[in-house]
Each structure stands twice: as C-alpha cells, then as structure tokens.
Amino acid sequence: MNTLKEKFDKAGQGHVFKYFDTLDNPQQDALLGQLESVDLDELNHLNETLVFAKNADAGIDFAKLTPAPYIPLPADKTTDAKWQEAKKVGEAAIKAGKVAAFVVAGGQGTRLGFNAPKGLYKVTPVKQKSLFQVFAEKILSASRKYGVRIPWIVMTSHINNDATVAFFEENNFFGLDKNDVIFFKQGLMPAVDLNGKIILESKGKIAMTPDGHGGCLRGMVRSGAVAELKKRGIECVSYFQVDNPLVDIIDPYFVGFHLMGKSDMSSKMIAKAYPLEKVGHFCMLDGKLTVVEYSDLPAEYQEQTDENGKLKFIAGSVAIHILDVAFIERLGSSTNAADRLPFHRANKKIPFVDENGNQQKPEKPNGVKFEMFVFDALPMAKNPVIIEGFRGDEFSPVKNAEGLDSPLTCKNHQKAQWARWFAAAGVNVDTDKNAVPSIDIEVSPLFASNQTDFVEAWNKLDPKPAVKNGLYLA
Ligand code: UTP
C-alpha cells in the first residue's frame, strides 16, 4: 500500500487515497486492486498529449491527403466476373470454417438513452426483435446455409457484461449453440477531470471507463478469444457494431475480396449521402490508408468534387471490417508503441465525489475518457482492401433517440430493404416517396438475409401469404 501511495503521490494523483482510512478492509482491497491496474506513465503521457495540449487539431497535413481507392459496386454483382470470383473464394473460406463473427458491444450508448446494453434494444418493425436477436439469426442463417459452425465473439464492458450474458441465457442464445458464443470484457482506462486528476467515483472507487472499440484488439488477446479462435481454425473475423441491424455479417463477397487482396484488415465503404455527412472518410496519407473523422476534415475537403461533379472524398466509413486473426494478435499483443493504437479523448459526464464526500452527477461534461478507435489499425495493415457497399443493404445505425440514425429511421430502412426484395420477386408493396412501405412487414434472417435468397425462398412458398400490415416471414 505504501509504495503504491508513493507512486500515486509522485504522479500528482495522491488524492485517490483521500478517503482510504474511512473504508473497511474489503473496500480498501478493492480500491488498491483498481489502482494497481493503472499505468501511471501512460496516464501521464495521455494527460500531456490529450488533456493539457493546447493544439487540439488532428495534426494532419491536408495538402497531402487524397481519397482512398476502393472496389466499386458493379451494376450487378450477381453477374460481374470479378465479384463472382470473390464470392467463390469467400464461400469456400466460410464453408471451411475459417470465418467468425465479431460484434463490439461495450459502448455506453449514451445518445440513445436506453437504460440497458444497446444490444437489448428492440429494433424490428413487427416482431420487435432486439439487435442481438437479429444478429444471432443472421449468424444462424449463414451457419445453416454453409453447413458450418460460425463462432460469434461478443465484446462487452465491465458495465454491461452481466446484463448482456443474462439476456443471451434467458433467450437460449436465440437458437445458437452457446459454446459458439464467446463473450469477453474490454479493457478499462481511468477517467480524469479537466485538470488531469483521476476522478474518484465514490470514496473507494476511481472512475474507470471502457477503452473504446479499438480496445478490442488487446481485449481479444488478453481475454483468450484469439487463442480460442486459433484453436478452432478461424483465420479472419467479420467485425461489426452493435447498433446496425442491416449489417451483412457473413458476406462471401467481402470475405473473398479480403482474401484475394491478401489483406490484414479490409473495410466496407458506402458513398456519403451528402457532402457533410457525419462519417469518417477513407483517405490516403503518406501512402497509408487512414480514416479521417468528419470533425477533423475541413468542410472544403468534405465538399470537394471532381471534374464530373462527384464528391472526391466520397468513401464513408461504416465500421464494417474483416480482420485477420494474426493481425489482431500482432497488434493486440504488441508492446512496441509503433504497433499500438493511439488514444483519443472524449469529454463526458462522469459521476464523482465532491470535497465533502458526497456523490454528484454532473449536468455537463466534467471529465475526459480515453478511447482507442479500431480504424486506427488501418495504417498498420498490410494491403488494406476497401469495397463499396450499398447503403440500403448495409447500414442504418441506431445512435440517437430521435432524428437521424434513430430507431425510426432504422425501422424504415429495414422495411425499405424488404420492399425492394419483394419487388425483385415481382411483388409490389406500396411505398412512400422515400421508398418506405406504409405497412409494417418483416422478414426474418432465417427466411432470407439477402435479395437473391429472398427471391428463391419466396418463389418456393406455396401458398403465398397476403402481403399486408403485420406480415412476418420466418
Ligand atoms: P459509439 O461510437 O456509437 O459509442 O460506438 P457508444 O458508447 O456506443 O454510444 P454513445 O456515443 O455513448 O452514444 C460504436 C460501436 O463501438 C462499440 C459500441 O458498443 C458500438 O457498437 N464500443 C464503443 C465499444 O464496444 N466499446 C467502447 O468503449 C466504445
């Protein structure tokens, strides 16, 4: 205890012991355990570079920035020779059991304001299925289609792990084999106040927050998930976020392009819907692929067009990647600073104890949380491949309670996707000017999880149900 206290005193963080003598033994032990996990040198460095640094810009030389190349969507990928070749390669890898699914679900989802892990949020229009159920059914459907076990790694945090695991258990893992669902908790970082002092959340506890989605790389290694995947012969994982029910989790085209490109880490891009859309931009900088956040890219770059009037920086990042297990292992276990993901700061409202020992919930951001971003691995990846995806089939995240990227927009995008599938099968569903059906319909991933499979499954139905409000195909 004394040496630990000296270390914290020396680092200017001795205040974390302020209430130590008032705690009982188990509380003291718990606090000491927390403090032992803090890397004070790292924290000091983060304070210097992210909290006290005056120059808050991203340090990018914009004159050197160019749009990243990508493989564009062909007019019809079901007939395009290159895409068909990729599909074949991808299907072979999936059938050989080399691909796993990986969702990052450790975020706090503060914008949605839902009082439970975000994966429990109900998103589908008719059956009100949760995000986790939609993903589980997509994985189950792929596993049946390709005749193979597809492990699913679920990254949680210390805040939401127990509720997440309990939800899967209560729902019998939505039909998946429970041995194929592997949970792990992501790492933690101490949160500091605006003066760089570690925040005491209560008298016997410092505030520790999840280390960002980029924490998944070291989390996968430390938790043993990488070792488990290697034992199962998995070579790459399909990475997605918990808020996007449209994601095509086991996409043979994407897997195929990743493998054909001998890539460490591949990405899907979608064309920005409008110049200032709030997404990251795939760019090249000094010969390396990098994602530049919309908040770091000046508007004049976001709006630049080429000679045909097309947006130059059009490739929006939607946080859909394929990562090689060997690449995750290399970065996640590296002690070499050049191979480690950098931290970013996020200002947050962090509960704390005040001078009088009373707990307070701040109304506005009072502290800084340190996070890593998974896309920062791209500049370190060999041969990173980017392929274009079609927004309506890939991306509609639930981020906010209302407005853009909300439960309502997401529901509408799901319905619009199914209406397109019906149209491809020759069935007209009335839609509004945004191509959203006026009735609620729902297609289970277990019926079909893409248009081609839908048309085939629909054609086999005899008799066919009436397409009316409340139709659910399973
Ligand atoms: P967001 O950037 O949307 O963050 O996460 P968030 O914490 O979920 O939500 P807000 O900003 O508080 O509203 C994008 C994805 O990354 C995961 C989230 O669960 C989501 O799938 N994530 C984020 C983690 O797994 N861990 C983190 O520490 C942060």
Short mmCIF file of C-alpha atoms in Angstrom, two decimals, residues 82-406:
data_model
loop_
_atom_site.label_atom_id
_atom_site.label_comp_id
_atom_site.label_asym_id
_atom_site.label_seq_id
_atom_site.Cartn_x
_atom_site.Cartn_y
_atom_site.Cartn_z
CA LYS A 82 -14.70 -10.12 -60.51
CA TRP A 83 -17.38 -10.06 -57.81
CA GLN A 84 -18.40 -13.62 -58.65
CA GLU A 85 -14.81 -14.76 -58.29
CA ALA A 86 -14.63 -13.04 -54.89
CA LYS A 87 -17.88 -14.70 -53.87
CA LYS A 88 -16.49 -18.14 -54.71
CA VAL A 89 -13.33 -17.54 -52.71
CA GLY A 90 -15.34 -16.15 -49.79
CA GLU A 91 -17.83 -19.02 -49.79
CA ALA A 92 -15.03 -21.58 -49.79
CA ALA A 93 -13.44 -19.94 -46.72
CA ILE A 94 -16.76 -19.70 -44.89
CA LYS A 95 -17.61 -23.35 -45.62
CA ALA A 96 -14.14 -24.38 -44.44
CA GLY A 97 -14.93 -22.80 -41.06
CA LYS A 98 -12.32 -20.05 -41.32
CA VAL A 99 -14.60 -17.09 -40.60
CA ALA A 100 -16.07 -15.91 -37.28
CA ALA A 101 -18.41 -13.02 -36.42
CA PHE A 102 -17.33 -10.29 -34.01
CA VAL A 103 -19.54 -7.59 -32.54
CA VAL A 104 -18.24 -4.75 -30.40
CA ALA A 105 -20.93 -4.10 -27.82
CA GLY A 106 -19.04 -2.47 -24.98
CA GLY A 107 -20.17 1.11 -25.65
CA GLN A 108 -22.35 3.07 -23.26
CA GLY A 109 -24.92 4.17 -25.84
CA THR A 110 -25.48 7.48 -24.06
CA ARG A 111 -27.02 9.19 -27.10
CA LEU A 112 -29.82 6.64 -27.36
CA GLY A 113 -30.52 6.98 -23.64
CA PHE A 114 -31.59 3.35 -23.24
CA ASN A 115 -31.16 2.00 -19.75
CA ALA A 116 -29.65 -1.39 -20.67
CA PRO A 117 -26.97 -2.69 -23.04
CA LYS A 118 -27.76 -1.41 -26.54
CA GLY A 119 -27.93 -4.94 -27.98
CA LEU A 120 -31.16 -5.46 -26.00
CA TYR A 121 -32.85 -2.58 -27.82
CA LYS A 122 -35.86 -3.69 -29.87
CA VAL A 123 -35.48 -2.66 -33.50
CA THR A 124 -37.61 -4.68 -35.90
CA PRO A 125 -41.00 -3.38 -37.05
CA VAL A 126 -43.31 -6.36 -36.50
CA LYS A 127 -41.70 -8.76 -34.04
CA GLN A 128 -39.81 -6.11 -32.05
CA LYS A 129 -36.67 -8.23 -32.10
CA SER A 130 -33.65 -6.97 -30.26
CA LEU A 131 -30.44 -6.09 -32.06
CA PHE A 132 -28.76 -9.15 -30.56
CA GLN A 133 -31.57 -11.40 -31.83
CA VAL A 134 -31.26 -10.00 -35.36
CA PHE A 135 -27.51 -10.65 -35.38
CA ALA A 136 -27.92 -14.12 -33.87
CA GLU A 137 -30.45 -15.07 -36.55
CA LYS A 138 -28.17 -13.76 -39.31
CA ILE A 139 -25.33 -15.89 -37.99
CA LEU A 140 -27.59 -18.92 -37.55
CA SER A 141 -28.90 -18.50 -41.07
CA ALA A 142 -25.36 -18.35 -42.51
CA SER A 143 -24.32 -21.30 -40.44
CA ARG A 144 -27.21 -23.37 -41.85
CA LYS A 145 -26.63 -22.14 -45.41
CA TYR A 146 -22.93 -23.02 -45.40
CA GLY A 147 -23.22 -26.08 -43.16
CA VAL A 148 -20.63 -24.86 -40.68
CA ARG A 149 -20.28 -23.65 -37.08
CA ILE A 150 -19.68 -19.91 -37.03
CA PRO A 151 -18.32 -18.69 -33.70
CA TRP A 152 -19.56 -15.31 -32.55
CA ILE A 153 -17.35 -13.15 -30.36
CA VAL A 154 -19.21 -10.54 -28.33
CA MET A 155 -17.15 -7.78 -26.74
CA THR A 156 -18.85 -6.27 -23.68
CA SER A 157 -17.62 -3.96 -20.94
CA HIS A 158 -17.50 -4.23 -17.15
CA ILE A 159 -20.62 -2.05 -17.14
CA ASN A 160 -22.85 -4.16 -19.38
CA ASN A 161 -21.34 -7.66 -19.42
CA ASP A 162 -23.58 -9.36 -16.87
CA ALA A 163 -26.80 -7.95 -18.34
CA THR A 164 -25.66 -8.97 -21.82
CA VAL A 165 -24.80 -12.54 -20.88
CA ALA A 166 -28.05 -12.88 -18.89
CA PHE A 167 -30.04 -11.73 -21.93
CA PHE A 168 -28.49 -14.39 -24.14
CA GLU A 169 -29.12 -17.04 -21.49
CA GLU A 170 -32.76 -16.02 -20.96
CA ASN A 171 -33.27 -16.30 -24.71
CA ASN A 172 -31.47 -19.62 -25.15
CA PHE A 173 -28.87 -17.88 -27.26
CA PHE A 174 -31.56 -17.31 -29.92
CA GLY A 175 -31.05 -20.81 -31.28
CA LEU A 176 -27.26 -20.65 -31.49
CA ASP A 177 -25.09 -23.22 -29.76
CA LYS A 178 -23.99 -21.48 -26.55
CA ASN A 179 -20.50 -22.90 -26.99
CA ASP A 180 -20.18 -20.87 -30.16
CA VAL A 181 -20.89 -17.53 -28.45
CA ILE A 182 -17.79 -16.20 -26.75
CA PHE A 183 -18.07 -13.12 -24.53
CA PHE A 184 -15.19 -11.04 -23.27
CA LYS A 185 -14.95 -7.76 -21.41
CA GLN A 186 -12.95 -4.97 -22.97
CA GLY A 187 -10.23 -3.13 -21.08
CA LEU A 188 -10.63 -0.09 -18.86
CA MET A 189 -8.94 3.25 -18.62
CA PRO A 190 -9.04 5.67 -15.70
CA ALA A 191 -11.07 8.80 -16.41
CA VAL A 192 -9.63 12.17 -15.37
CA ASP A 193 -11.08 15.59 -14.67
CA LEU A 194 -10.25 18.58 -16.84
CA ASN A 195 -7.05 19.08 -14.79
CA GLY A 196 -5.85 15.56 -15.48
CA LYS A 197 -6.67 14.25 -11.98
CA ILE A 198 -8.12 10.75 -11.73
CA ILE A 199 -11.80 11.04 -10.82
CA LEU A 200 -12.99 9.39 -7.62
CA GLU A 201 -16.39 8.00 -8.48
CA SER A 202 -17.05 7.10 -4.85
CA LYS A 203 -14.86 7.18 -1.78
CA GLY A 204 -13.47 3.73 -2.54
CA LYS A 205 -13.60 3.65 -6.31
CA ILE A 206 -11.92 5.51 -9.15
CA ALA A 207 -13.82 6.13 -12.37
CA MET A 208 -12.77 3.60 -14.99
CA THR A 209 -14.34 3.65 -18.45
CA PRO A 210 -14.21 1.26 -21.44
CA ASP A 211 -11.16 1.81 -23.64
CA GLY A 212 -13.04 2.37 -26.92
CA HIS A 213 -13.90 -0.04 -29.74
CA GLY A 214 -10.21 -0.11 -30.62
CA GLY A 215 -9.70 -1.78 -27.24
CA CYS A 216 -11.00 -4.91 -28.93
CA LEU A 217 -7.57 -5.75 -30.32
CA ARG A 218 -5.81 -6.05 -26.97
CA GLY A 219 -9.02 -7.33 -25.39
CA MET A 220 -9.19 -10.21 -27.87
CA VAL A 221 -5.65 -11.21 -26.99
CA ARG A 222 -5.82 -10.71 -23.21
CA SER A 223 -9.15 -12.48 -22.84
CA GLY A 224 -8.01 -15.59 -24.68
CA ALA A 225 -10.50 -15.04 -27.52
CA VAL A 226 -7.71 -15.03 -30.09
CA ALA A 227 -6.31 -18.30 -28.71
CA GLU A 228 -9.78 -19.85 -28.88
CA LEU A 229 -10.27 -18.71 -32.49
CA LYS A 230 -6.89 -20.12 -33.48
CA LYS A 231 -7.77 -23.41 -31.81
CA ARG A 232 -10.92 -23.52 -33.94
CA GLY A 233 -9.02 -22.81 -37.15
CA ILE A 234 -10.54 -19.35 -37.63
CA GLU A 235 -8.44 -17.11 -39.89
CA CYS A 236 -10.48 -13.91 -40.03
CA VAL A 237 -13.31 -12.20 -38.19
CA SER A 238 -16.18 -10.14 -39.54
CA TYR A 239 -16.25 -7.04 -37.31
CA PHE A 240 -19.44 -5.00 -36.82
CA GLN A 241 -21.05 -2.62 -34.36
CA VAL A 242 -23.97 -3.41 -32.11
CA ASP A 243 -26.13 -0.58 -33.45
CA ASN A 244 -26.51 -1.59 -37.11
CA PRO A 245 -29.10 -4.33 -37.78
CA LEU A 246 -28.68 -4.06 -41.56
CA VAL A 247 -25.10 -5.34 -41.48
CA ASP A 248 -24.45 -8.33 -43.74
CA ILE A 249 -22.40 -10.27 -41.20
CA ILE A 250 -21.28 -13.25 -43.25
CA ASP A 251 -20.80 -11.69 -46.67
CA PRO A 252 -18.93 -14.02 -49.08
CA TYR A 253 -18.08 -11.16 -51.47
CA PHE A 254 -16.37 -9.19 -48.71
CA VAL A 255 -14.53 -12.23 -47.34
CA GLY A 256 -13.44 -13.10 -50.88
CA PHE A 257 -12.02 -9.65 -51.69
CA HIS A 258 -10.25 -9.63 -48.33
CA LEU A 259 -8.59 -12.98 -49.05
CA MET A 260 -7.81 -12.27 -52.69
CA GLY A 261 -6.20 -8.99 -51.67
CA LYS A 262 -4.09 -10.74 -49.01
CA SER A 263 -5.25 -8.02 -46.69
CA ASP A 264 -4.69 -7.77 -42.92
CA MET A 265 -7.77 -5.62 -42.48
CA SER A 266 -10.49 -4.79 -45.03
CA SER A 267 -13.32 -2.29 -44.87
CA LYS A 268 -16.66 -1.55 -46.43
CA MET A 269 -17.34 1.95 -47.60
CA ILE A 270 -20.61 3.50 -48.60
CA ALA A 271 -20.93 6.61 -50.67
CA LYS A 272 -21.72 9.58 -48.45
CA ALA A 273 -25.37 10.58 -48.70
CA TYR A 274 -24.41 14.28 -48.73
CA PRO A 275 -21.10 16.16 -48.51
CA LEU A 276 -21.13 16.91 -44.78
CA GLU A 277 -22.50 13.56 -43.62
CA LYS A 278 -21.06 12.77 -40.19
CA VAL A 279 -19.00 9.71 -41.06
CA GLY A 280 -15.28 9.02 -41.15
CA HIS A 281 -13.60 9.43 -44.55
CA PHE A 282 -11.31 6.81 -46.07
CA CYS A 283 -8.20 8.72 -47.18
CA MET A 284 -4.59 8.10 -48.13
CA LEU A 285 -1.87 9.94 -46.25
CA ASP A 286 1.81 9.34 -46.91
CA GLY A 287 0.98 6.09 -48.68
CA LYS A 288 -1.11 4.74 -45.80
CA LEU A 289 -4.84 4.16 -45.58
CA THR A 290 -6.36 6.20 -42.82
CA VAL A 291 -9.82 7.21 -41.63
CA VAL A 292 -10.22 10.93 -41.04
CA GLU A 293 -13.18 11.80 -38.83
CA TYR A 294 -15.69 14.32 -40.21
CA SER A 295 -14.87 16.53 -37.25
CA ASP A 296 -11.19 16.62 -38.29
CA LEU A 297 -11.71 17.13 -42.03
CA PRO A 298 -12.35 20.77 -43.02
CA ALA A 299 -15.68 21.28 -44.80
CA GLU A 300 -13.93 22.41 -48.01
CA TYR A 301 -12.43 18.90 -48.31
CA GLN A 302 -15.67 17.16 -47.46
CA GLU A 303 -17.36 19.16 -50.22
CA GLN A 304 -14.68 18.87 -52.93
CA THR A 305 -15.86 17.42 -56.24
CA ASP A 306 -14.02 16.01 -59.25
CA GLU A 307 -14.40 17.10 -62.89
CA ASN A 308 -17.66 15.12 -63.12
CA GLY A 309 -19.14 16.78 -60.09
CA LYS A 310 -18.75 13.63 -57.97
CA LEU A 311 -17.62 14.05 -54.36
CA LYS A 312 -13.88 13.39 -54.12
CA PHE A 313 -13.87 12.27 -50.51
CA ILE A 314 -16.93 10.13 -51.05
CA ALA A 315 -15.91 6.97 -49.21
CA GLY A 316 -17.67 6.95 -45.85
CA SER A 317 -16.55 4.51 -43.18
CA VAL A 318 -19.37 2.50 -41.64
CA ALA A 319 -17.32 0.46 -39.16
CA ILE A 320 -17.62 -2.82 -41.02
CA HIS A 321 -14.32 -4.65 -41.34
CA ILE A 322 -12.71 -8.01 -41.79
CA LEU A 323 -9.62 -8.54 -39.66
CA ASP A 324 -7.16 -11.38 -39.87
CA VAL A 325 -6.75 -13.16 -36.56
CA ALA A 326 -2.95 -12.99 -36.98
CA PHE A 327 -3.18 -9.21 -37.42
CA ILE A 328 -5.30 -8.85 -34.28
CA GLU A 329 -2.79 -10.96 -32.41
CA ARG A 330 0.16 -8.89 -33.65
CA LEU A 331 -1.34 -5.52 -32.74
CA GLY A 332 -3.19 -6.68 -29.64
CA SER A 333 -0.13 -8.18 -28.02
CA SER A 334 2.44 -5.65 -29.16
CA THR A 335 4.50 -3.80 -26.59
CA ASN A 336 6.01 -1.71 -29.33
CA ALA A 337 4.47 1.80 -29.38
CA ALA A 338 4.53 1.94 -33.19
CA ASP A 339 2.19 -1.08 -33.37
CA ARG A 340 -0.25 0.12 -30.73
CA LEU A 341 -3.41 2.08 -31.36
CA PRO A 342 -3.27 5.69 -30.19
CA PHE A 343 -5.75 7.05 -27.65
CA HIS A 344 -8.24 9.84 -28.32
CA ARG A 345 -10.03 11.98 -25.77
CA ALA A 346 -13.79 12.28 -25.31
CA ASN A 347 -15.34 14.73 -22.88
CA LYS A 348 -18.01 13.03 -20.79
CA LYS A 349 -20.24 13.48 -17.76
CA ILE A 350 -18.61 11.36 -15.09
CA PRO A 351 -20.15 10.91 -11.61
CA PHE A 352 -17.75 11.92 -8.82
CA VAL A 353 -17.45 12.57 -5.05
CA ASP A 354 -17.10 16.21 -4.11
CA GLU A 355 -14.86 17.74 -1.42
CA ASN A 356 -17.39 16.82 1.25
CA GLY A 357 -17.50 13.20 0.21
CA ASN A 358 -20.95 13.48 -1.41
CA GLN A 359 -21.64 11.76 -4.73
CA GLN A 360 -22.52 14.08 -7.60
CA LYS A 361 -23.92 13.51 -11.08
CA PRO A 362 -22.70 16.33 -13.30
CA GLU A 363 -25.03 18.11 -15.71
CA LYS A 364 -22.31 18.82 -18.24
CA PRO A 365 -19.05 17.13 -19.18
CA ASN A 366 -16.65 17.33 -16.27
CA GLY A 367 -14.06 14.82 -17.32
CA VAL A 368 -12.15 13.07 -20.03
CA LYS A 369 -12.37 9.48 -21.11
CA PHE A 370 -9.59 7.87 -23.16
CA GLU A 371 -10.57 5.69 -26.09
CA MET A 372 -8.94 3.79 -28.94
CA PHE A 373 -10.60 3.51 -32.34
CA VAL A 374 -10.42 0.30 -34.35
CA PHE A 375 -9.93 2.12 -37.66
CA ASP A 376 -6.59 3.42 -36.37
CA ALA A 377 -5.33 -0.09 -37.13
CA LEU A 378 -5.74 0.54 -40.88
CA PRO A 379 -2.45 2.41 -41.43
CA MET A 380 -0.69 -0.59 -39.83
CA ALA A 381 -2.47 -3.14 -42.02
CA LYS A 382 -0.83 -4.82 -44.97
CA ASN A 383 -2.75 -4.44 -48.29
CA PRO A 384 -5.92 -2.95 -46.80
CA VAL A 385 -8.83 -3.54 -49.17
CA ILE A 386 -11.96 -1.37 -49.36
CA ILE A 387 -15.09 -2.48 -51.16
CA GLU A 388 -18.20 -0.47 -51.78
CA GLY A 389 -21.45 -1.49 -50.17
CA PHE A 390 -25.00 -0.40 -50.94
CA ARG A 391 -26.25 1.71 -48.05
CA GLY A 392 -29.77 0.28 -48.07
CA ASP A 393 -28.38 -3.23 -47.62
CA GLU A 394 -25.60 -2.47 -45.19
CA PHE A 395 -26.02 0.47 -42.88
CA SER A 396 -28.67 2.06 -40.69
CA PRO A 397 -27.36 2.54 -37.18
CA VAL A 398 -29.44 3.30 -34.10
CA LYS A 399 -27.44 6.08 -32.43
CA ASN A 400 -29.90 8.78 -31.34
CA ALA A 401 -33.29 8.64 -29.66
CA GLU A 402 -34.80 10.79 -32.42
CA GLY A 403 -33.96 12.32 -35.80
CA LEU A 404 -31.09 10.99 -37.88
CA ASP A 405 -29.85 7.46 -37.13
CA SER A 406 -32.72 6.79 -34.75
#
